PDB file of C-alpha atoms in Angstrom:
ATOM      1  CA  UNK A  62      19.601   0.254   1.426  1.00  0.00           C
ATOM      2  CA  UNK A  63      18.013   2.965  -0.673  1.00  0.00           C
ATOM      3  CA  UNK A  64      14.301   3.147  -1.376  1.00  0.00           C
ATOM      4  CA  UNK A  65      12.889   5.127  -4.298  1.00  0.00           C
ATOM      5  CA  UNK A  66       9.290   5.767  -5.277  1.00  0.00           C
ATOM      6  CA  UNK A  67       9.213   5.723  -9.096  1.00  0.00           C
ATOM      7  CA  UNK A  68       6.139   7.587 -10.398  1.00  0.00           C
ATOM      8  CA  UNK A  69       4.011   5.752 -12.960  1.00  0.00           C
ATOM      9  CA  UNK A  70       0.731   6.578 -14.711  1.00  0.00           C
ATOM     10  CA  UNK A  71      -1.165   9.382 -12.954  1.00  0.00           C
ATOM     11  CA  UNK A  72      -0.707   8.395  -9.311  1.00  0.00           C
ATOM     12  CA  UNK A  73       1.052   5.010  -9.001  1.00  0.00           C
ATOM     13  CA  UNK A  74       4.379   4.398  -7.320  1.00  0.00           C
ATOM     14  CA  UNK A  75       6.662   1.523  -8.282  1.00  0.00           C
ATOM     15  CA  UNK A  76       8.918   0.938  -5.298  1.00  0.00           C
ATOM     16  CA  UNK A  77      12.585   0.308  -6.067  1.00  0.00           C
ATOM     17  CA  UNK A  78      14.862  -0.884  -3.269  1.00  0.00           C
ATOM     18  CA  UNK A  79      18.594  -1.248  -3.858  1.00  0.00           C
ATOM     19  CA  UNK A  80      21.911  -1.732  -2.100  1.00  0.00           C
ATOM     20  CA  UNK A  81      23.973   0.194  -4.638  1.00  0.00           C
ATOM     21  CA  UNK A  82      24.450  -2.865  -6.831  1.00  0.00           C
ATOM     22  CA  UNK A  83      21.340  -5.049  -6.791  1.00  0.00           C
ATOM     23  CA  UNK A  84      17.709  -3.972  -6.846  1.00  0.00           C
ATOM     24  CA  UNK A  85      14.181  -5.210  -6.412  1.00  0.00           C
ATOM     25  CA  UNK A  86      10.963  -3.580  -7.545  1.00  0.00           C
ATOM     26  CA  UNK A  87       7.414  -3.916  -6.309  1.00  0.00           C
ATOM     27  CA  UNK A  88       4.280  -3.880  -8.477  1.00  0.00           C
ATOM     28  CA  UNK A  89       5.754  -2.637 -11.783  1.00  0.00           C
ATOM     29  CA  UNK A  90       2.686  -1.681 -13.779  1.00  0.00           C
ATOM     30  CA  UNK A  91       4.985  -0.016 -16.337  1.00  0.00           C
ATOM     31  CA  UNK A  92       8.448  -1.313 -17.210  1.00  0.00           C
ATOM     32  CA  UNK A  93       9.811   1.949 -18.593  1.00  0.00           C
ATOM     33  CA  UNK A  94      10.332   3.921 -15.348  1.00  0.00           C
ATOM     34  CA  UNK A  95      12.125   0.907 -13.896  1.00  0.00           C
ATOM     35  CA  UNK A  96      14.357   0.371 -16.935  1.00  0.00           C
ATOM     36  CA  UNK A  97      15.288   4.065 -16.984  1.00  0.00           C
ATOM     37  CA  UNK A  98      16.158   3.965 -13.282  1.00  0.00           C
ATOM     38  CA  UNK A  99      18.256   0.821 -13.721  1.00  0.00           C
ATOM     39  CA  UNK A 100      20.103   2.328 -16.649  1.00  0.00           C
ATOM     40  CA  UNK A 101      20.830   5.605 -14.871  1.00  0.00           C
ATOM     41  CA  UNK A 102      22.087   3.911 -11.707  1.00  0.00           C
ATOM     42  CA  UNK A 103      23.781   0.831 -13.153  1.00  0.00           C
ATOM     43  CA  UNK A 104      21.776  -1.469 -10.905  1.00  0.00           C
ATOM     44  CA  UNK A 105      21.035  -5.132 -11.617  1.00  0.00           C
ATOM     45  CA  UNK A 106      17.389  -6.060 -11.082  1.00  0.00           C
ATOM     46  CA  UNK A 107      17.306  -9.214  -8.964  1.00  0.00           C
ATOM     47  CA  UNK A 108      13.672  -9.552  -7.938  1.00  0.00           C
ATOM     48  CA  UNK A 109      10.144  -8.436  -8.789  1.00  0.00           C
ATOM     49  CA  UNK A 110       7.584  -8.623  -5.978  1.00  0.00           C
ATOM     50  CA  UNK A 111       3.887  -8.474  -6.901  1.00  0.00           C
ATOM     51  CA  UNK A 112       1.079  -7.905  -4.387  1.00  0.00           C
ATOM     52  CA  UNK A 113      -1.982  -8.474  -6.605  1.00  0.00           C
ATOM     53  CA  UNK A 114      -3.124  -8.992 -10.173  1.00  0.00           C
ATOM     54  CA  UNK A 115      -4.422  -5.579 -11.289  1.00  0.00           C
ATOM     55  CA  UNK A 116      -2.766  -4.385 -14.528  1.00  0.00           C
ATOM     56  CA  UNK A 117      -1.428  -1.149 -13.038  1.00  0.00           C
ATOM     57  CA  UNK A 118       0.682  -3.417 -10.804  1.00  0.00           C
ATOM     58  CA  UNK A 119       1.623  -6.172 -13.267  1.00  0.00           C
ATOM     59  CA  UNK A 120       1.699  -4.853 -16.849  1.00  0.00           C
ATOM     60  CA  UNK A 121       5.466  -4.286 -16.785  1.00  0.00           C
ATOM     61  CA  UNK A 122       6.393  -7.615 -15.237  1.00  0.00           C
ATOM     62  CA  UNK A 123       7.027  -9.618 -18.418  1.00  0.00           C
ATOM     63  CA  UNK A 124       9.104  -6.916 -20.085  1.00  0.00           C
ATOM     64  CA  UNK A 125      11.255  -6.484 -16.991  1.00  0.00           C
ATOM     65  CA  UNK A 126      11.732 -10.225 -16.567  1.00  0.00           C
ATOM     66  CA  UNK A 127      12.811 -10.593 -20.190  1.00  0.00           C
ATOM     67  CA  UNK A 128      15.121  -7.572 -20.050  1.00  0.00           C
ATOM     68  CA  UNK A 129      16.822  -8.393 -16.754  1.00  0.00           C
ATOM     69  CA  UNK A 130      16.250 -12.064 -15.886  1.00  0.00           C
ATOM     70  CA  UNK A 131      14.796 -11.028 -12.534  1.00  0.00           C
ATOM     71  CA  UNK A 132      12.877 -13.614 -10.516  1.00  0.00           C
ATOM     72  CA  UNK A 133       9.187 -12.845 -10.046  1.00  0.00           C
ATOM     73  CA  UNK A 134       7.260 -13.643  -6.862  1.00  0.00           C
ATOM     74  CA  UNK A 135       3.515 -13.111  -6.486  1.00  0.00           C
ATOM     75  CA  UNK A 136       0.304 -14.320  -4.858  1.00  0.00           C
ATOM     76  CA  UNK A 137      -0.476 -17.971  -5.503  1.00  0.00           C
ATOM     77  CA  UNK A 138      -4.210 -17.359  -5.761  1.00  0.00           C
ATOM     78  CA  UNK A 139      -4.040 -14.665  -8.443  1.00  0.00           C
ATOM     79  CA  UNK A 140      -3.216 -14.533 -12.153  1.00  0.00           C
ATOM     80  CA  UNK A 141       0.283 -13.057 -12.356  1.00  0.00           C
ATOM     81  CA  UNK A 142       2.263 -13.031 -15.636  1.00  0.00           C
ATOM     82  CA  UNK A 143       3.994 -16.395 -15.938  1.00  0.00           C
ATOM     83  CA  UNK A 144       6.448 -17.668 -14.987  1.00  0.00           C
ATOM     84  CA  UNK A 145       6.441 -16.610 -11.351  1.00  0.00           C
ATOM     85  CA  UNK A 146       6.987 -18.217  -7.956  1.00  0.00           C
ATOM     86  CA  UNK A 147       3.618 -18.518  -6.195  1.00  0.00           C
ATOM     87  CA  UNK A 148       3.482 -17.386  -2.581  1.00  0.00           C
ATOM     88  CA  UNK A 149       1.209 -18.285   0.319  1.00  0.00           C
ATOM     89  CA  UNK A 150       0.662 -16.766   3.726  1.00  0.00           C
ATOM     90  CA  UNK A 151       3.635 -17.468   5.978  1.00  0.00           C
ATOM     91  CA  UNK A 152       6.144 -17.966   3.162  1.00  0.00           C
ATOM     92  CA  UNK A 153       9.468 -16.160   3.188  1.00  0.00           C
ATOM     93  CA  UNK A 154      11.131 -14.585   0.161  1.00  0.00           C
ATOM     94  CA  UNK A 155      14.850 -13.806   0.281  1.00  0.00           C
ATOM     95  CA  UNK A 156      15.807 -10.907  -1.970  1.00  0.00           C
ATOM     96  CA  UNK A 157      18.740  -8.480  -1.663  1.00  0.00           C
ATOM     97  CA  UNK A 158      19.793 -10.637   1.276  1.00  0.00           C
ATOM     98  CA  UNK A 159      16.623  -9.661   3.157  1.00  0.00           C
ATOM     99  CA  UNK A 160      13.979 -12.092   4.427  1.00  0.00           C
ATOM    100  CA  UNK A 161      10.505 -10.864   3.430  1.00  0.00           C
ATOM    101  CA  UNK A 162       7.538 -12.357   5.240  1.00  0.00           C
ATOM    102  CA  UNK A 163       4.466 -12.948   3.092  1.00  0.00           C
ATOM    103  CA  UNK A 164       1.139 -11.880   4.603  1.00  0.00           C
ATOM    104  CA  UNK A 165      -2.286 -12.694   3.164  1.00  0.00           C
ATOM    105  CA  UNK A 166      -4.286  -9.444   3.162  1.00  0.00           C
ATOM    106  CA  UNK A 167      -7.423 -10.055   1.045  1.00  0.00           C
ATOM    107  CA  UNK A 168     -10.122  -7.466   0.528  1.00  0.00           C
ATOM    108  CA  UNK A 169      -9.075  -5.275  -2.378  1.00  0.00           C
ATOM    109  CA  UNK A 170      -8.602  -8.514  -4.331  1.00  0.00           C
ATOM    110  CA  UNK A 171      -9.240 -12.060  -3.203  1.00  0.00           C
ATOM    111  CA  UNK A 172      -5.596 -13.158  -3.117  1.00  0.00           C
ATOM    112  CA  UNK A 173      -3.787  -9.900  -2.253  1.00  0.00           C
ATOM    113  CA  UNK A 174      -0.528 -10.313  -0.321  1.00  0.00           C
ATOM    114  CA  UNK A 175       1.918  -7.970   1.389  1.00  0.00           C
ATOM    115  CA  UNK A 176       5.670  -8.206   1.986  1.00  0.00           C
ATOM    116  CA  UNK A 177       7.191  -7.257   5.352  1.00  0.00           C
ATOM    117  CA  UNK A 178      10.839  -7.148   6.421  1.00  0.00           C
ATOM    118  CA  UNK A 179      11.631  -6.788  10.123  1.00  0.00           C
ATOM    119  CA  UNK A 180      14.775  -4.695   9.832  1.00  0.00           C
ATOM    120  CA  UNK A 181      16.130  -2.703   6.934  1.00  0.00           C
ATOM    121  CA  UNK A 182      18.567  -0.047   8.113  1.00  0.00           C
ATOM    122  CA  UNK A 183      17.075  -0.069  11.591  1.00  0.00           C
ATOM    123  CA  UNK A 184      13.335  -0.155  10.906  1.00  0.00           C
ATOM    124  CA  UNK A 185      10.784  -2.544   9.406  1.00  0.00           C
ATOM    125  CA  UNK A 186       9.508  -2.060   5.865  1.00  0.00           C
ATOM    126  CA  UNK A 187       6.101  -3.001   4.449  1.00  0.00           C
ATOM    127  CA  UNK A 188       5.044  -3.243   0.817  1.00  0.00           C
ATOM    128  CA  UNK A 189       1.251  -3.403   1.085  1.00  0.00           C
ATOM    129  CA  UNK A 190       0.045  -2.752  -2.466  1.00  0.00           C
ATOM    130  CA  UNK A 191      -3.527  -1.449  -2.452  1.00  0.00           C
ATOM    131  CA  UNK A 192      -4.626  -2.850   0.914  1.00  0.00           C
ATOM    132  CA  UNK A 193      -3.525   0.059   3.095  1.00  0.00           C
ATOM    133  CA  UNK A 194      -3.070   3.632   1.902  1.00  0.00           C
ATOM    134  CA  UNK A 195      -1.935   6.588   3.934  1.00  0.00           C
ATOM    135  CA  UNK A 196      -5.178   7.861   5.404  1.00  0.00           C
ATOM    136  CA  UNK A 197      -7.243   5.200   3.624  1.00  0.00           C
ATOM    137  CA  UNK A 198      -7.591   1.673   2.301  1.00  0.00           C
ATOM    138  CA  UNK A 199      -8.290   0.016  -1.026  1.00  0.00           C
ATOM    139  CA  UNK A 200     -11.729  -0.422  -2.542  1.00  0.00           C
ATOM    140  CA  UNK A 201     -13.342  -3.795  -2.037  1.00  0.00           C
ATOM    141  CA  UNK A 202     -13.368  -5.145  -5.571  1.00  0.00           C
ATOM    142  CA  UNK A 203     -13.291  -8.859  -4.715  1.00  0.00           C
ATOM    143  CA  UNK A 204     -13.297  -9.241  -0.942  1.00  0.00           C
ATOM    144  CA  UNK A 205     -15.733  -8.514   1.869  1.00  0.00           C
ATOM    145  CA  UNK A 206     -15.646  -5.755   4.494  1.00  0.00           C
ATOM    146  CA  UNK A 207     -14.905  -8.390   7.153  1.00  0.00           C
ATOM    147  CA  UNK A 208     -11.916  -9.627   5.128  1.00  0.00           C
ATOM    148  CA  UNK A 209     -10.531  -6.132   4.647  1.00  0.00           C
ATOM    149  CA  UNK A 210     -11.003  -5.274   8.307  1.00  0.00           C
ATOM    150  CA  UNK A 211      -9.129  -8.443   9.282  1.00  0.00           C
ATOM    151  CA  UNK A 212      -6.358  -7.608   6.802  1.00  0.00           C
ATOM    152  CA  UNK A 213      -5.982  -4.093   8.173  1.00  0.00           C
ATOM    153  CA  UNK A 214      -6.006  -5.439  11.723  1.00  0.00           C
ATOM    154  CA  UNK A 215      -3.156  -7.742  10.741  1.00  0.00           C
ATOM    155  CA  UNK A 216      -1.108  -4.878   9.332  1.00  0.00           C
ATOM    156  CA  UNK A 217      -1.936  -2.672  12.319  1.00  0.00           C
ATOM    157  CA  UNK A 218      -0.422  -5.308  14.620  1.00  0.00           C
ATOM    158  CA  UNK A 219       3.021  -4.861  13.028  1.00  0.00           C
ATOM    159  CA  UNK A 220       5.535  -2.643  14.868  1.00  0.00           C
ATOM    160  CA  UNK A 221       4.618   1.033  14.882  1.00  0.00           C
ATOM    161  CA  UNK A 222       7.881   2.101  13.263  1.00  0.00           C
ATOM    162  CA  UNK A 223       7.125  -0.017  10.187  1.00  0.00           C
ATOM    163  CA  UNK A 224       7.456   2.132   7.093  1.00  0.00           C
ATOM    164  CA  UNK A 225       4.347   1.809   4.940  1.00  0.00           C
ATOM    165  CA  UNK A 226       5.027   1.703   1.197  1.00  0.00           C
ATOM    166  CA  UNK A 227       1.676   1.663  -0.569  1.00  0.00           C
ATOM    167  CA  UNK A 228       1.356   2.108  -4.298  1.00  0.00           C
ATOM    168  CA  UNK A 229      -0.753   5.191  -4.954  1.00  0.00           C
ATOM    169  CA  UNK A 230      -0.401   8.883  -4.135  1.00  0.00           C
ATOM    170  CA  UNK A 231      -3.916   9.128  -2.705  1.00  0.00           C
ATOM    171  CA  UNK A 232      -2.904  10.712   0.584  1.00  0.00           C
ATOM    172  CA  UNK A 233      -4.366  14.210   0.333  1.00  0.00           C
ATOM    173  CA  UNK A 234      -7.725  13.034  -1.015  1.00  0.00           C
ATOM    174  CA  UNK A 235      -7.832  10.370   1.698  1.00  0.00           C
ATOM    175  CA  UNK A 236      -7.089  12.956   4.363  1.00  0.00           C
ATOM    176  CA  UNK A 237      -9.936  15.195   3.201  1.00  0.00           C
ATOM    177  CA  UNK A 238     -12.280  12.312   3.923  1.00  0.00           C
ATOM    178  CA  UNK A 239     -10.539  11.445   7.187  1.00  0.00           C
ATOM    179  CA  UNK A 240     -10.965  15.036   8.368  1.00  0.00           C
ATOM    180  CA  UNK A 241     -14.679  14.816   7.582  1.00  0.00           C
ATOM    181  CA  UNK A 242     -14.910  11.715   9.753  1.00  0.00           C
ATOM    182  CA  UNK A 243     -12.775  13.078  12.605  1.00  0.00           C
ATOM    183  CA  UNK A 244     -12.727  16.891  12.374  1.00  0.00           C
ATOM    184  CA  UNK A 245     -11.308  17.183  15.896  1.00  0.00           C
ATOM    185  CA  UNK A 246      -8.311  14.899  15.339  1.00  0.00           C
ATOM    186  CA  UNK A 247      -5.290  17.134  15.981  1.00  0.00           C
ATOM    187  CA  UNK A 248      -2.770  14.556  14.751  1.00  0.00           C
ATOM    188  CA  UNK A 249      -4.694  14.287  11.490  1.00  0.00           C
ATOM    189  CA  UNK A 250      -4.731  18.051  11.039  1.00  0.00           C
ATOM    190  CA  UNK A 251      -0.963  18.273  11.519  1.00  0.00           C
ATOM    191  CA  UNK A 252      -0.298  15.319   9.237  1.00  0.00           C
ATOM    192  CA  UNK A 253      -2.399  16.864   6.487  1.00  0.00           C
ATOM    193  CA  UNK A 254      -0.372  20.067   6.708  1.00  0.00           C
ATOM    194  CA  UNK A 255       2.871  18.107   6.520  1.00  0.00           C
ATOM    195  CA  UNK A 256       1.660  16.150   3.478  1.00  0.00           C
ATOM    196  CA  UNK A 257       0.468  19.304   1.713  1.00  0.00           C
ATOM    197  CA  UNK A 258       3.943  20.777   2.163  1.00  0.00           C
ATOM    198  CA  UNK A 259       5.526  17.661   0.653  1.00  0.00           C
ATOM    199  CA  UNK A 260       3.251  17.746  -2.383  1.00  0.00           C
ATOM    200  CA  UNK A 261       3.910  21.455  -2.897  1.00  0.00           C
ATOM    201  CA  UNK A 262       7.585  20.496  -3.185  1.00  0.00           C
ATOM    202  CA  UNK A 263       6.577  17.697  -5.600  1.00  0.00           C
ATOM    203  CA  UNK A 264       7.737  15.055  -3.127  1.00  0.00           C
ATOM    204  CA  UNK A 265       5.885  11.834  -2.261  1.00  0.00           C
ATOM    205  CA  UNK A 266       3.901  11.680   0.957  1.00  0.00           C
ATOM    206  CA  UNK A 267       5.147   8.102   1.320  1.00  0.00           C
ATOM    207  CA  UNK A 268       6.349   6.074   3.033  1.00  0.00           C
ATOM    208  CA  UNK A 269       4.204   6.715   6.059  1.00  0.00           C
ATOM    209  CA  UNK A 270       4.529   4.744   9.320  1.00  0.00           C
ATOM    210  CA  UNK A 271       2.047   2.472  11.025  1.00  0.00           C
ATOM    211  CA  UNK A 272       2.259   4.592  14.161  1.00  0.00           C
ATOM    212  CA  UNK A 273       1.129   7.605  12.153  1.00  0.00           C
ATOM    213  CA  UNK A 274      -1.624   5.669  10.408  1.00  0.00           C
ATOM    214  CA  UNK A 275      -3.027   4.444  13.717  1.00  0.00           C
ATOM    215  CA  UNK A 276      -3.462   8.088  14.719  1.00  0.00           C
ATOM    216  CA  UNK A 277      -4.961   9.450  11.499  1.00  0.00           C
ATOM    217  CA  UNK A 278      -6.409   6.692   9.305  1.00  0.00           C
ATOM    218  CA  UNK A 279     -10.147   6.160   9.888  1.00  0.00           C
ATOM    219  CA  UNK A 280     -10.005   2.659   8.426  1.00  0.00           C
ATOM    220  CA  UNK A 281      -7.513   1.620  11.116  1.00  0.00           C
ATOM    221  CA  UNK A 282      -9.577   3.524  13.675  1.00  0.00           C
ATOM    222  CA  UNK A 283     -13.058   2.226  12.814  1.00  0.00           C
ATOM    223  CA  UNK A 284     -13.531   0.862  16.339  1.00  0.00           C
ATOM    224  CA  UNK A 285     -12.753   4.238  17.921  1.00  0.00           C
ATOM    225  CA  UNK A 286     -15.800   5.944  19.401  1.00  0.00           C
ATOM    226  CA  UNK A 287     -15.192   9.085  17.338  1.00  0.00           C
ATOM    227  CA  UNK A 288     -15.158   7.151  14.054  1.00  0.00           C
ATOM    228  CA  UNK A 289     -17.992   4.825  14.970  1.00  0.00           C
ATOM    229  CA  UNK A 290     -20.126   7.785  16.047  1.00  0.00           C
ATOM    230  CA  UNK A 291     -19.416   9.641  12.803  1.00  0.00           C
ATOM    231  CA  UNK A 292     -20.385   6.592  10.748  1.00  0.00           C
ATOM    232  CA  UNK A 293     -23.626   6.200  12.658  1.00  0.00           C
ATOM    233  CA  UNK A 294     -24.383   9.899  12.280  1.00  0.00           C
ATOM    234  CA  UNK A 295     -23.733   9.688   8.542  1.00  0.00           C
ATOM    235  CA  UNK A 296     -26.610   7.341   7.797  1.00  0.00           C
ATOM    236  CA  UNK A 297     -25.951   4.025   9.426  1.00  0.00           C
ATOM    237  CA  UNK A 298     -27.313   1.917  12.237  1.00  0.00           C
ATOM    238  CA  UNK A 299     -24.187  -0.237  12.090  1.00  0.00           C
ATOM    239  CA  UNK A 300     -22.951  -1.406  15.450  1.00  0.00           C
ATOM    240  CA  UNK A 301     -20.638  -4.418  15.114  1.00  0.00           C
ATOM    241  CA  UNK A 302     -17.092  -3.856  13.869  1.00  0.00           C
ATOM    242  CA  UNK A 303     -17.520  -5.308  10.374  1.00  0.00           C
ATOM    243  CA  UNK A 304     -20.763  -3.403   9.748  1.00  0.00           C
ATOM    244  CA  UNK A 305     -19.230  -0.123  10.910  1.00  0.00           C
ATOM    245  CA  UNK A 306     -16.256  -0.740   8.636  1.00  0.00           C
ATOM    246  CA  UNK A 307     -18.533  -1.563   5.692  1.00  0.00           C
ATOM    247  CA  UNK A 308     -20.469   1.670   6.179  1.00  0.00           C
ATOM    248  CA  UNK A 309     -17.255   3.671   6.503  1.00  0.00           C
ATOM    249  CA  UNK A 310     -15.979   2.232   3.218  1.00  0.00           C
ATOM    250  CA  UNK A 311     -19.289   2.987   1.513  1.00  0.00           C
ATOM    251  CA  UNK A 312     -19.156   6.559   2.828  1.00  0.00           C
ATOM    252  CA  UNK A 313     -15.690   6.933   1.337  1.00  0.00           C
ATOM    253  CA  UNK A 314     -16.919   5.480  -1.986  1.00  0.00           C
ATOM    254  CA  UNK A 315     -19.573   8.180  -2.173  1.00  0.00           C
ATOM    255  CA  UNK A 316     -17.436  11.020  -0.785  1.00  0.00           C
ATOM    256  CA  UNK A 317     -16.738  13.919  -3.125  1.00  0.00           C
TER     257      UNK A 317
END
């Protein structure tokens, strides 16, 4: 299998996975980068996977469906361009001969889902949309802090070698905030240097791995004493897990 991050807009990635003949794409907010990639490689688009309803993830769906006949799968509780196959937590999608488990991960939106495959070329693969970013997490547009914390906990429980394919190149800005929260985190410092080197070569910082994120991402580490202490020192009396997480997310919202 080959995985390609197709740039779209200012900082989106449309993930394209292919076996040399057939392809699937995830969250195509723009059809044109996908159509150009299909034309240049001679691939047939078999499937379109959608994690949530925001236009920068769905605006290219109809054009791609009409141009290729690809089947569209998306969250049952969100408005995805019709027709599509609605998915619920625990469902399985088979595409490119791979079984993709559907996980409910609300928070960024109310019906957000993720797609996880246990073994693609020796390691798991996760398409998580805007729930988890490298070094960060999505804004809470429709869900609650408790929902997002539970969603991130669910993703964090996946195997550590899971490759994390999120849909925005937010890594360096996220890591600036993460370093403010945990200035003594040596793994974070090294990861930031590695990501800066990738961006200087105009390469994506993604995919990351869950093992890496558990070491450097404050939103997966909000129960750690170092993160909890930083949140409380910021301007919070939060003590329980959901309240600490809510304050951490608010701090990130205001961070410049």
